[in-house]
Amino acid sequence: MQIAVPKEIKNHEYRVALTPAGVRELIAHGHDVIVERGAGEGSGFSDAEYQGVGARLESDVEQVFREAELILKVKEPQPAEVARLTSGQTLFTYLHLAAARELTESLLDSGVTAIAYETITDTAGGLPLLAPMSRVAGRMAIQAGAHALEKAQGGMGVLLPGVPGVPPARVTVIGGGVVGENAARMALGLGAEVVILDTSLNRLETLDHRYQGQIRTVYSTSEALDEAVRHSALIIGAVLVPGAAAPKLIRREHLRNMMPGAVLVDVAIDQGGCFETSRATTHAEPTYLVDGVVHYCVANMPGAVARTSTQALTSATLPYVVKLANGGYRKVLREDRHFAAGLNVHAGQLTIAEVGAAFGMPVISLEDALAKG
């Protein structure tokens, strides 16, 4: 199979879809891999490293896309990239379509087969290709939030762990999944007072046992959210509804009850955000103020630690890429229902119910979709 790895072009996106080691593995399976020149530089991988394992380097991005049967990316395709996609190609990347109607419509118009990392499932009910970036984003959320709390950044000027004689700041994490746990773990390590809100008692019990009571676990209700808003210096939004838009849990009216200079970090921004006042930002301009509250809503947080993120991503995606390249999407999607959960768009048809519900678009079954093209 002809596999293409283009350079990411989203604002301040430095990751790349495959490490040289990943490329080497695909070539060992008999596939041809085209890598756009400079694709790995942001992650610390040189063109020479890709060439050394057998990749073909190509400077012309149009040629990279034109020759590809399977296109591997990290972030959702930007408008210039969507324009290069054609029927008969397979795109494998993060998509987050439930917050992106225009992108959804463009992919439908292109005729491409689009498989999303973030909606592939596993036998345990997890999201194995979303998990590695969720771990990175959760840990980064605390770093970003701690920085945003500094007075020079518009924050209230507090140090998360405090110092002897000065109590630590409270960090509230909304959502106890992969992002939430990793954020809480980082905050705990820094010495903050940490609270996790979640609606799953089983999950709260697991976290309470795992951290031996060092993290306060609270069942999420409107009253619990109100209390968090009043007393937290930093709130991390870590809510995920797989494939769907995130619910808006903190409303505009909540902000008036927050401490001036408090910080909201919305890790759910890829899915539309879980704060009503969230809007996507970039690493170039990561924060903004609403009613005296700092908002950090960078949509590609892991891109800032590109080498770590690329290595983690390749480790997770490579077995799936090999399977897809070896068997072709039709065989793989028909035989593996967990992989099939990743199919979002095929031959002009939408195949993911959550996105259809978000935009009022018709959705067809996997079987019907594969029978069409």
GROMACS .gro file of C-alpha atoms in nm:
model
  373
    1MET     CA    1   0.000   0.000   0.000
    2GLN     CA    2   0.112   0.358  -0.068
    3ILE     CA    3   0.114   0.534   0.268
    4ALA     CA    4   0.169   0.909   0.305
    5VAL     CA    5   0.284   1.106   0.609
    6PRO     CA    6   0.237   1.478   0.537
    7LYS     CA    7   0.369   1.758   0.752
    8GLU     CA    8   0.111   1.893   0.997
    9ILE     CA    9   0.007   2.250   0.916
   10LYS     CA   10  -0.226   2.341   1.202
   11ASN     CA   11  -0.110   2.640   1.406
   12HIS     CA   12   0.185   2.541   1.627
   13GLU     CA   13   0.135   2.169   1.559
   14TYR     CA   14   0.474   2.002   1.579
   15ARG     CA   15   0.378   1.636   1.599
   16VAL     CA   16   0.406   1.390   1.314
   17ALA     CA   17   0.194   1.081   1.253
   18LEU     CA   18   0.481   0.830   1.256
   19THR     CA   19   0.830   0.808   1.402
   20PRO     CA   20   1.108   0.666   1.181
   21ALA     CA   21   1.071   0.341   1.377
   22GLY     CA   22   0.705   0.327   1.277
   23VAL     CA   23   0.792   0.387   0.914
   24ARG     CA   24   1.051   0.108   0.930
   25GLU     CA   25   0.785  -0.132   1.060
   26LEU     CA   26   0.547  -0.054   0.774
   27ILE     CA   27   0.820  -0.097   0.515
   28ALA     CA   28   0.908  -0.433   0.673
   29HIS     CA   29   0.548  -0.535   0.600
   30GLY     CA   30   0.598  -0.457   0.234
   31HIS     CA   31   0.441  -0.111   0.215
   32ASP     CA   32   0.576   0.206   0.053
   33VAL     CA   33   0.590   0.513   0.274
   34ILE     CA   34   0.614   0.869   0.143
   35VAL     CA   35   0.711   1.132   0.400
   36GLU     CA   36   0.685   1.501   0.326
   37ARG     CA   37   1.020   1.671   0.377
   38GLY     CA   38   1.038   1.836   0.718
   39ALA     CA   39   0.739   1.643   0.855
   40GLY     CA   40   0.932   1.514   1.155
   41GLU     CA   41   1.145   1.818   1.235
   42GLY     CA   42   0.908   1.957   1.497
   43SER     CA   43   0.931   1.628   1.686
   44GLY     CA   44   1.307   1.606   1.652
   45PHE     CA   45   1.316   1.350   1.368
   46SER     CA   46   1.526   1.446   1.067
   47ASP     CA   47   1.458   1.371   0.701
   48ALA     CA   48   1.776   1.162   0.705
   49GLU     CA   49   1.629   0.936   0.975
   50TYR     CA   50   1.321   0.867   0.766
   51GLN     CA   51   1.527   0.814   0.454
   52GLY     CA   52   1.758   0.583   0.646
   53VAL     CA   53   1.475   0.341   0.723
   54GLY     CA   54   1.353   0.333   0.364
   55ALA     CA   55   1.098   0.614   0.337
   56ARG     CA   56   1.077   0.817   0.018
   57LEU     CA   57   1.102   1.190   0.085
   58GLU     CA   58   0.888   1.429  -0.117
   59SER     CA   59   0.895   1.811  -0.113
   60ASP     CA   60   0.575   1.861  -0.312
   61VAL     CA   61   0.282   1.821  -0.073
   62GLU     CA   62   0.042   1.787  -0.367
   63GLN     CA   63   0.241   1.483  -0.480
   64VAL     CA   64   0.239   1.340  -0.127
   65PHE     CA   65  -0.141   1.341  -0.122
   66ARG     CA   66  -0.184   1.244  -0.487
   67GLU     CA   67   0.013   0.921  -0.456
   68ALA     CA   68  -0.139   0.808  -0.129
   69GLU     CA   69  -0.387   0.532  -0.071
   70LEU     CA   70  -0.364   0.572   0.307
   71ILE     CA   71  -0.292   0.915   0.460
   72LEU     CA   72  -0.170   0.927   0.819
   73LYS     CA   73  -0.202   1.250   1.015
   74VAL     CA   74  -0.223   1.373   1.371
   75LYS     CA   75  -0.479   1.654   1.367
   76GLU     CA   76  -0.793   1.703   1.164
   77PRO     CA   77  -0.722   1.808   0.804
   78GLN     CA   78  -0.708   2.181   0.744
   79PRO     CA   79  -0.901   2.331   0.448
   80ALA     CA   80  -0.601   2.312   0.214
   81GLU     CA   81  -0.559   1.944   0.302
   82VAL     CA   82  -0.926   1.858   0.263
   83ALA     CA   83  -0.907   2.003  -0.088
   84ARG     CA   84  -0.641   1.741  -0.171
   85LEU     CA   85  -0.845   1.442  -0.053
   86THR     CA   86  -1.022   1.229  -0.310
   87SER     CA   87  -1.254   0.933  -0.334
   88GLY     CA   88  -1.068   0.605  -0.292
   89GLN     CA   89  -0.828   0.740  -0.030
   90THR     CA   90  -0.834   0.653   0.339
   91LEU     CA   91  -0.757   0.917   0.602
   92PHE     CA   92  -0.652   0.798   0.948
   93THR     CA   93  -0.618   1.075   1.207
   94TYR     CA   94  -0.788   1.257   1.496
   95LEU     CA   95  -1.108   1.417   1.362
   96HIS     CA   96  -1.335   1.536   1.649
   97LEU     CA   97  -1.616   1.601   1.403
   98ALA     CA   98  -1.892   1.666   1.659
   99ALA     CA   99  -1.755   2.018   1.706
  100ALA     CA  100  -1.676   2.079   1.338
  101ARG     CA  101  -1.974   2.092   1.102
  102GLU     CA  102  -1.782   2.260   0.818
  103LEU     CA  103  -1.510   1.995   0.830
  104THR     CA  104  -1.772   1.719   0.840
  105GLU     CA  105  -1.943   1.857   0.530
  106SER     CA  106  -1.611   1.898   0.349
  107LEU     CA  107  -1.509   1.539   0.419
  108LEU     CA  108  -1.845   1.417   0.296
  109ASP     CA  109  -1.801   1.617  -0.023
  110SER     CA  110  -1.449   1.479  -0.079
  111GLY     CA  111  -1.562   1.116  -0.096
  112VAL     CA  112  -1.274   1.008   0.129
  113THR     CA  113  -1.294   0.725   0.382
  114ALA     CA  114  -1.216   0.893   0.716
  115ILE     CA  115  -1.131   0.684   1.022
  116ALA     CA  116  -1.091   0.869   1.352
  117TYR     CA  117  -0.837   0.762   1.611
  118GLU     CA  118  -1.058   0.892   1.892
  119THR     CA  119  -1.364   0.675   1.828
  120ILE     CA  120  -1.190   0.339   1.792
  121THR     CA  121  -1.274   0.124   2.094
  122ASP     CA  122  -1.126  -0.181   2.266
  123THR     CA  123  -1.260  -0.488   2.443
  124ALA     CA  124  -1.249  -0.310   2.779
  125GLY     CA  125  -1.469  -0.027   2.654
  126GLY     CA  126  -1.175   0.214   2.635
  127LEU     CA  127  -1.052   0.444   2.361
  128PRO     CA  128  -0.702   0.309   2.300
  129LEU     CA  129  -0.588   0.565   2.043
  130LEU     CA  130  -0.724   0.863   2.235
  131ALA     CA  131  -0.571   0.753   2.564
  132PRO     CA  132  -0.204   0.841   2.497
  133MET     CA  133  -0.283   1.201   2.402
  134SER     CA  134  -0.532   1.223   2.688
  135ARG     CA  135  -0.252   1.133   2.928
  136VAL     CA  136  -0.032   1.403   2.779
  137ALA     CA  137  -0.310   1.664   2.778
  138GLY     CA  138  -0.413   1.585   3.135
  139ARG     CA  139  -0.059   1.628   3.263
  140MET     CA  140  -0.003   1.941   3.055
  141ALA     CA  141  -0.328   2.093   3.183
  142ILE     CA  142  -0.175   2.140   3.526
  143GLN     CA  143   0.147   2.289   3.386
  144ALA     CA  144  -0.054   2.528   3.170
  145GLY     CA  145  -0.295   2.613   3.450
  146ALA     CA  146  -0.016   2.677   3.701
  147HIS     CA  147   0.152   2.914   3.453
  148ALA     CA  148  -0.177   3.091   3.378
  149LEU     CA  149  -0.227   3.151   3.751
  150GLU     CA  150   0.083   3.371   3.757
  151LYS     CA  151  -0.001   3.741   3.791
  152ALA     CA  152   0.192   3.834   3.476
  153GLN     CA  153  -0.032   3.595   3.279
  154GLY     CA  154  -0.353   3.752   3.410
  155GLY     CA  155  -0.397   3.503   3.694
  156MET     CA  156  -0.453   3.558   4.063
  157GLY     CA  157  -0.087   3.519   4.151
  158VAL     CA  158  -0.092   3.201   4.354
  159LEU     CA  159   0.145   2.905   4.371
  160LEU     CA  160  -0.042   2.575   4.353
  161PRO     CA  161   0.140   2.402   4.643
  162GLY     CA  162   0.162   2.712   4.860
  163VAL     CA  163   0.458   2.736   5.099
  164PRO     CA  164   0.498   2.671   5.473
  165GLY     CA  165   0.246   2.895   5.642
  166VAL     CA  166   0.043   2.947   5.324
  167PRO     CA  167  -0.213   2.683   5.224
  168PRO     CA  168  -0.210   2.520   4.880
  169ALA     CA  169  -0.452   2.626   4.610
  170ARG     CA  170  -0.749   2.409   4.526
  171VAL     CA  171  -0.757   2.236   4.188
  172THR     CA  172  -1.090   2.087   4.080
  173VAL     CA  173  -1.094   1.838   3.795
  174ILE     CA  174  -1.430   1.780   3.628
  175GLY     CA  175  -1.424   1.426   3.491
  176GLY     CA  176  -1.236   1.129   3.631
  177GLY     CA  177  -1.134   0.957   3.308
  178VAL     CA  178  -0.788   0.938   3.154
  179VAL     CA  179  -0.745   1.315   3.120
  180GLY     CA  180  -0.890   1.382   3.463
  181GLU     CA  181  -0.685   1.126   3.647
  182ASN     CA  182  -0.362   1.241   3.487
  183ALA     CA  183  -0.440   1.603   3.569
  184ALA     CA  184  -0.523   1.514   3.928
  185ARG     CA  185  -0.208   1.308   3.960
  186MET     CA  186   0.006   1.601   3.844
  187ALA     CA  187  -0.171   1.847   4.072
  188LEU     CA  188  -0.131   1.612   4.367
  189GLY     CA  189   0.238   1.574   4.289
  190LEU     CA  190   0.280   1.951   4.296
  191GLY     CA  191   0.119   1.967   4.638
  192ALA     CA  192  -0.215   2.124   4.549
  193GLU     CA  193  -0.545   2.045   4.718
  194VAL     CA  194  -0.717   1.824   4.460
  195VAL     CA  195  -1.084   1.746   4.403
  196ILE     CA  196  -1.226   1.524   4.128
  197LEU     CA  197  -1.592   1.542   4.023
  198ASP     CA  198  -1.749   1.255   3.831
  199THR     CA  199  -2.092   1.095   3.791
  200SER     CA  200  -1.960   0.737   3.814
  201LEU     CA  201  -1.942   0.611   4.170
  202ASN     CA  202  -1.739   0.312   4.052
  203ARG     CA  203  -1.481   0.543   3.901
  204LEU     CA  204  -1.470   0.761   4.211
  205GLU     CA  205  -1.421   0.451   4.425
  206THR     CA  206  -1.134   0.339   4.203
  207LEU     CA  207  -0.965   0.678   4.228
  208ASP     CA  208  -1.018   0.699   4.603
  209HIS     CA  209  -0.859   0.357   4.650
  210ARG     CA  210  -0.574   0.424   4.405
  211TYR     CA  211  -0.473   0.752   4.570
  212GLN     CA  212  -0.555   0.642   4.924
  213GLY     CA  213  -0.774   0.940   4.999
  214GLN     CA  214  -0.518   1.202   4.901
  215ILE     CA  215  -0.754   1.319   4.626
  216ARG     CA  216  -1.103   1.418   4.737
  217THR     CA  217  -1.364   1.246   4.520
  218VAL     CA  218  -1.707   1.408   4.486
  219TYR     CA  219  -2.016   1.295   4.299
  220SER     CA  220  -2.084   1.562   4.038
  221THR     CA  221  -2.404   1.760   4.091
  222SER     CA  222  -2.506   2.121   4.028
  223GLU     CA  223  -2.433   2.197   4.393
  224ALA     CA  224  -2.089   2.037   4.370
  225LEU     CA  225  -2.010   2.245   4.061
  226ASP     CA  226  -2.127   2.562   4.238
  227GLU     CA  227  -1.897   2.484   4.530
  228ALA     CA  228  -1.606   2.415   4.297
  229VAL     CA  229  -1.659   2.745   4.118
  230ARG     CA  230  -1.649   2.942   4.442
  231HIS     CA  231  -1.341   2.785   4.596
  232SER     CA  232  -1.110   2.667   4.317
  233ALA     CA  233  -0.812   2.858   4.185
  234LEU     CA  234  -0.786   2.619   3.891
  235ILE     CA  235  -1.059   2.413   3.724
  236ILE     CA  236  -0.975   2.150   3.463
  237GLY     CA  237  -1.251   2.050   3.220
  238ALA     CA  238  -1.187   1.683   3.141
  239VAL     CA  239  -1.529   1.563   3.030
  240LEU     CA  240  -1.565   1.323   2.737
  241VAL     CA  241  -1.871   1.183   2.566
  242PRO     CA  242  -1.712   0.958   2.301
  243GLY     CA  243  -1.772   1.093   1.952
  244ALA     CA  244  -2.015   1.361   2.072
  245ALA     CA  245  -1.996   1.728   2.163
  246ALA     CA  246  -1.896   1.794   2.524
  247PRO     CA  247  -2.172   1.911   2.761
  248LYS     CA  248  -2.148   2.271   2.888
  249LEU     CA  249  -2.107   2.225   3.261
  250ILE     CA  250  -1.984   2.568   3.371
  251ARG     CA  251  -2.206   2.847   3.243
  252ARG     CA  252  -2.133   3.216   3.196
  253GLU     CA  253  -2.323   3.301   3.514
  254HIS     CA  254  -2.088   3.078   3.715
  255LEU     CA  255  -1.794   3.306   3.637
  256ARG     CA  256  -1.922   3.587   3.859
  257ASN     CA  257  -1.883   3.356   4.159
  258MET     CA  258  -1.523   3.264   4.078
  259MET     CA  259  -1.225   3.430   4.238
  260PRO     CA  260  -1.078   3.706   4.017
  261GLY     CA  261  -0.781   3.562   3.830
  262ALA     CA  262  -0.893   3.201   3.868
  263VAL     CA  263  -0.816   2.977   3.571
  264LEU     CA  264  -1.026   2.745   3.355
  265VAL     CA  265  -0.841   2.489   3.140
  266ASP     CA  266  -1.075   2.325   2.890
  267VAL     CA  267  -0.917   2.000   2.769
  268ALA     CA  268  -1.250   1.912   2.605
  269ILE     CA  269  -1.218   2.199   2.358
  270ASP     CA  270  -1.160   1.957   2.066
  271GLN     CA  271  -1.516   1.840   2.123
  272GLY     CA  272  -1.655   2.191   2.158
  273GLY     CA  273  -1.553   2.252   2.519
  274CYS     CA  274  -1.728   2.190   2.850
  275PHE     CA  275  -1.739   2.556   2.957
  276GLU     CA  276  -1.997   2.785   2.796
  277THR     CA  277  -1.739   3.061   2.753
  278SER     CA  278  -1.476   2.839   2.589
  279ARG     CA  279  -1.345   2.908   2.240
  280ALA     CA  280  -1.052   2.734   2.079
  281THR     CA  281  -0.715   2.906   2.116
  282THR     CA  282  -0.364   2.829   1.992
  283HIS     CA  283  -0.021   2.794   2.146
  284ALA     CA  284   0.058   3.137   1.997
  285GLU     CA  285  -0.225   3.301   2.198
  286PRO     CA  286  -0.335   3.040   2.450
  287THR     CA  287  -0.544   3.242   2.695
  288TYR     CA  288  -0.812   3.509   2.714
  289LEU     CA  289  -1.018   3.670   2.992
  290VAL     CA  290  -1.393   3.653   3.046
  291ASP     CA  291  -1.533   3.833   3.352
  292GLY     CA  292  -1.190   3.830   3.516
  293VAL     CA  293  -1.142   3.453   3.471
  294VAL     CA  294  -0.850   3.326   3.262
  295HIS     CA  295  -0.947   3.070   2.996
  296TYR     CA  296  -0.689   2.831   2.847
  297CYS     CA  297  -0.847   2.644   2.555
  298VAL     CA  298  -0.566   2.526   2.328
  299ALA     CA  299  -0.708   2.264   2.094
  300ASN     CA  300  -0.381   2.078   2.036
  301MET     CA  301  -0.213   2.087   2.375
  302PRO     CA  302   0.009   1.778   2.320
  303GLY     CA  303   0.162   1.949   2.015
  304ALA     CA  304   0.372   2.160   2.251
  305VAL     CA  305   0.559   1.850   2.370
  306ALA     CA  306   0.581   1.706   2.024
  307ARG     CA  307   0.856   1.449   2.068
  308THR     CA  308   0.695   1.282   2.368
  309SER     CA  309   0.353   1.299   2.202
  310THR     CA  310   0.470   1.159   1.868
  311GLN     CA  311   0.643   0.866   2.034
  312ALA     CA  312   0.337   0.793   2.249
  313LEU     CA  313   0.102   0.826   1.953
  314THR     CA  314   0.304   0.598   1.726
  315SER     CA  315   0.324   0.333   1.998
  316ALA     CA  316  -0.055   0.330   2.016
  317THR     CA  317  -0.149   0.369   1.649
  318LEU     CA  318   0.115   0.154   1.479
  319PRO     CA  319  -0.056  -0.186   1.531
  320TYR     CA  320  -0.375  -0.037   1.386
  321VAL     CA  321  -0.192   0.120   1.092
  322VAL     CA  322  -0.020  -0.210   1.013
  323LYS     CA  323  -0.352  -0.395   1.031
  324LEU     CA  324  -0.522  -0.138   0.808
  325ALA     CA  325  -0.241  -0.140   0.551
  326ASN     CA  326  -0.211  -0.519   0.545
  327GLY     CA  327  -0.581  -0.597   0.517
  328GLY     CA  328  -0.736  -0.288   0.362
  329TYR     CA  329  -1.016  -0.093   0.526
  330ARG     CA  330  -1.303  -0.310   0.399
  331LYS     CA  331  -1.169  -0.633   0.543
  332VAL     CA  332  -1.053  -0.476   0.867
  333LEU     CA  333  -1.374  -0.284   0.936
  334ARG     CA  334  -1.595  -0.583   0.857
  335GLU     CA  335  -1.397  -0.818   1.080
  336ASP     CA  336  -1.315  -0.591   1.375
  337ARG     CA  337  -1.610  -0.409   1.533
  338HIS     CA  338  -1.380  -0.206   1.759
  339PHE     CA  339  -1.183  -0.077   1.463
  340ALA     CA  340  -1.512  -0.021   1.277
  341ALA     CA  341  -1.619   0.221   1.551
  342GLY     CA  342  -1.353   0.453   1.411
  343LEU     CA  343  -1.525   0.495   1.074
  344ASN     CA  344  -1.679   0.843   1.065
  345VAL     CA  345  -1.718   0.916   0.694
  346HIS     CA  346  -1.720   0.693   0.385
  347ALA     CA  347  -1.796   0.774   0.021
  348GLY     CA  348  -2.003   1.081   0.102
  349GLN     CA  349  -2.194   0.917   0.387
  350LEU     CA  350  -2.179   0.985   0.760
  351THR     CA  351  -2.146   0.672   0.974
  352ILE     CA  352  -2.118   0.804   1.331
  353ALA     CA  353  -2.446   0.860   1.514
  354GLU     CA  354  -2.317   1.120   1.762
  355VAL     CA  355  -2.206   1.354   1.486
  356GLY     CA  356  -2.531   1.303   1.299
  357ALA     CA  357  -2.722   1.395   1.613
  358ALA     CA  358  -2.508   1.705   1.670
  359PHE     CA  359  -2.576   1.844   1.322
  360GLY     CA  360  -2.907   1.686   1.225
  361MET     CA  361  -2.743   1.488   0.946
  362PRO     CA  362  -2.847   1.145   0.820
  363VAL     CA  363  -2.633   0.851   0.928
  364ILE     CA  364  -2.603   0.510   0.764
  365SER     CA  365  -2.481   0.181   0.903
  366LEU     CA  366  -2.133   0.042   0.849
  367GLU     CA  367  -2.272  -0.237   0.631
  368ASP     CA  368  -2.464   0.005   0.410
  369ALA     CA  369  -2.168   0.241   0.387
  370LEU     CA  370  -1.923  -0.030   0.277
  371ALA     CA  371  -2.173  -0.158   0.022
  372LYS     CA  372  -2.185   0.185  -0.143
  373GLY     CA  373  -1.825   0.239  -0.243
   0.00000   0.00000   0.00000
